[in-house]
Amino acid sequence: MDLPFNVDLSGQVAVVTGGSGVIGGMFAKALGACGAKVCVLGRKAENGAPVVDEIKKAGGEATAFAANVTDKESLLEAKKQILDTYGKINILLNVAGGAIKSAMVPQDQLADQLPGEDTLFTMDPDNIKKEIDLNLYGTVLPTIIFGEAMLGQENANIVNIASMSSYRPLTRILGYSAAKAAVMNFTEWAAVYLAKSNVRVNAIAPGFFQTTQNRALQFNEDGTPTHRTEKILRSTPQGKFGDPEDLVGGLLYLVSPASRFVTGVTLPIDGGFSSYTGV
Ligand SMILES: NC(=O)c1ccc[n+]([C@@H]2O[C@H](COP(=O)([O-])OP(=O)(O)OC[C@H]3O[C@@H](n4cnc5c(N)ncnc54)[C@H](O)[C@@H]3O)[C@@H](O)[C@H]2O)c1
């Protein structure tokens, strides 16, 4: 892949949760192109195989591993396999996550309810709990399990994925918003906790991207933009969706020694969305 700039990560081992997804796959390939040995984690190892193939075809080194980020035993097993294969872990990217369709509140405001539609008060709250577990616990748990192996390693770095909803909640996605706000808070907490142990912890807050998991919210079935898409583009000073590749420069900065005195920050990569009040 074309990198915005070169960072030498040769000899380092990077673990990417959600490595089979759009953003995780892109990050895994970027780290592979910088010389890191990349562990591509997915709920099933075969999910990561296409990303591993691409990294290898480009001359890099990668292996796919199975791990559910909300399941301690499966993460412990993945850690064992990774240490057996590569002997150490330098970098952890906590990318697995996303909004869960069944946890979405059907309307922006209760007053907008259409006849027959569910509301916050009739939907199953267990789905909201699952969404919080995936996005918050699914970041905290891999940090605990893989982070332990990173203590004392060169260039030890953790990068979490926050969201625009970390700053102010987005309508409809209540569990996701609460969890991503907590991911930003956890990033600061963990950065302080690990600062003197030479593990840096930062986050990236992506703005709005056209990826599979956003499609239903952003486009109608006939392909026309939803009202939400019009509002997003109006609220993004650059006036467009981001391209997932726009996130790579920020990632490479955060995992490289160029940012060696940076820890606990959440870097928005958002075309200006988080800076704009709408006026
Ligand atoms: N796409 C966007 O516009 C956007 C914006 C802000 C933040 N994000 C965040 O970026 C991250 C990646 O999103 P994406 O757009 O690449 O989505 P994606 O759906 O392509 O990738 C998410 C990945 O997480 C994996 N995953 C889900 N549950 C898991 C579990 N329990 N254990 C292990 N893996 C699991 C999925 O299989 C998938 O590979 C997510 O944390 C998401 O919340 C995305």
PDB file of C-alpha atoms in Angstrom, residues 14 68 128 235-236 241 272:
ATOM      1  CA  ALA A  14       1.951  -5.694  16.236  1.00  0.00           C
ATOM      2  CA  ASN A  68     -13.191 -12.658  20.575  1.00  0.00           C
ATOM      3  CA  ILE A 128     -27.391  -1.963  24.427  1.00  0.00           C
ATOM      4  CA  SER A 235     -21.378  19.474   9.886  1.00  0.00           C
ATOM      5  CA  THR A 236     -18.017  18.468   8.371  1.00  0.00           C
ATOM      6  CA  PHE A 241     -16.756  11.658   4.057  1.00  0.00           C
ATOM      7  CA  GLY A 272     -13.023  19.357  11.131  1.00  0.00           C
TER       8      GLY A 272
END
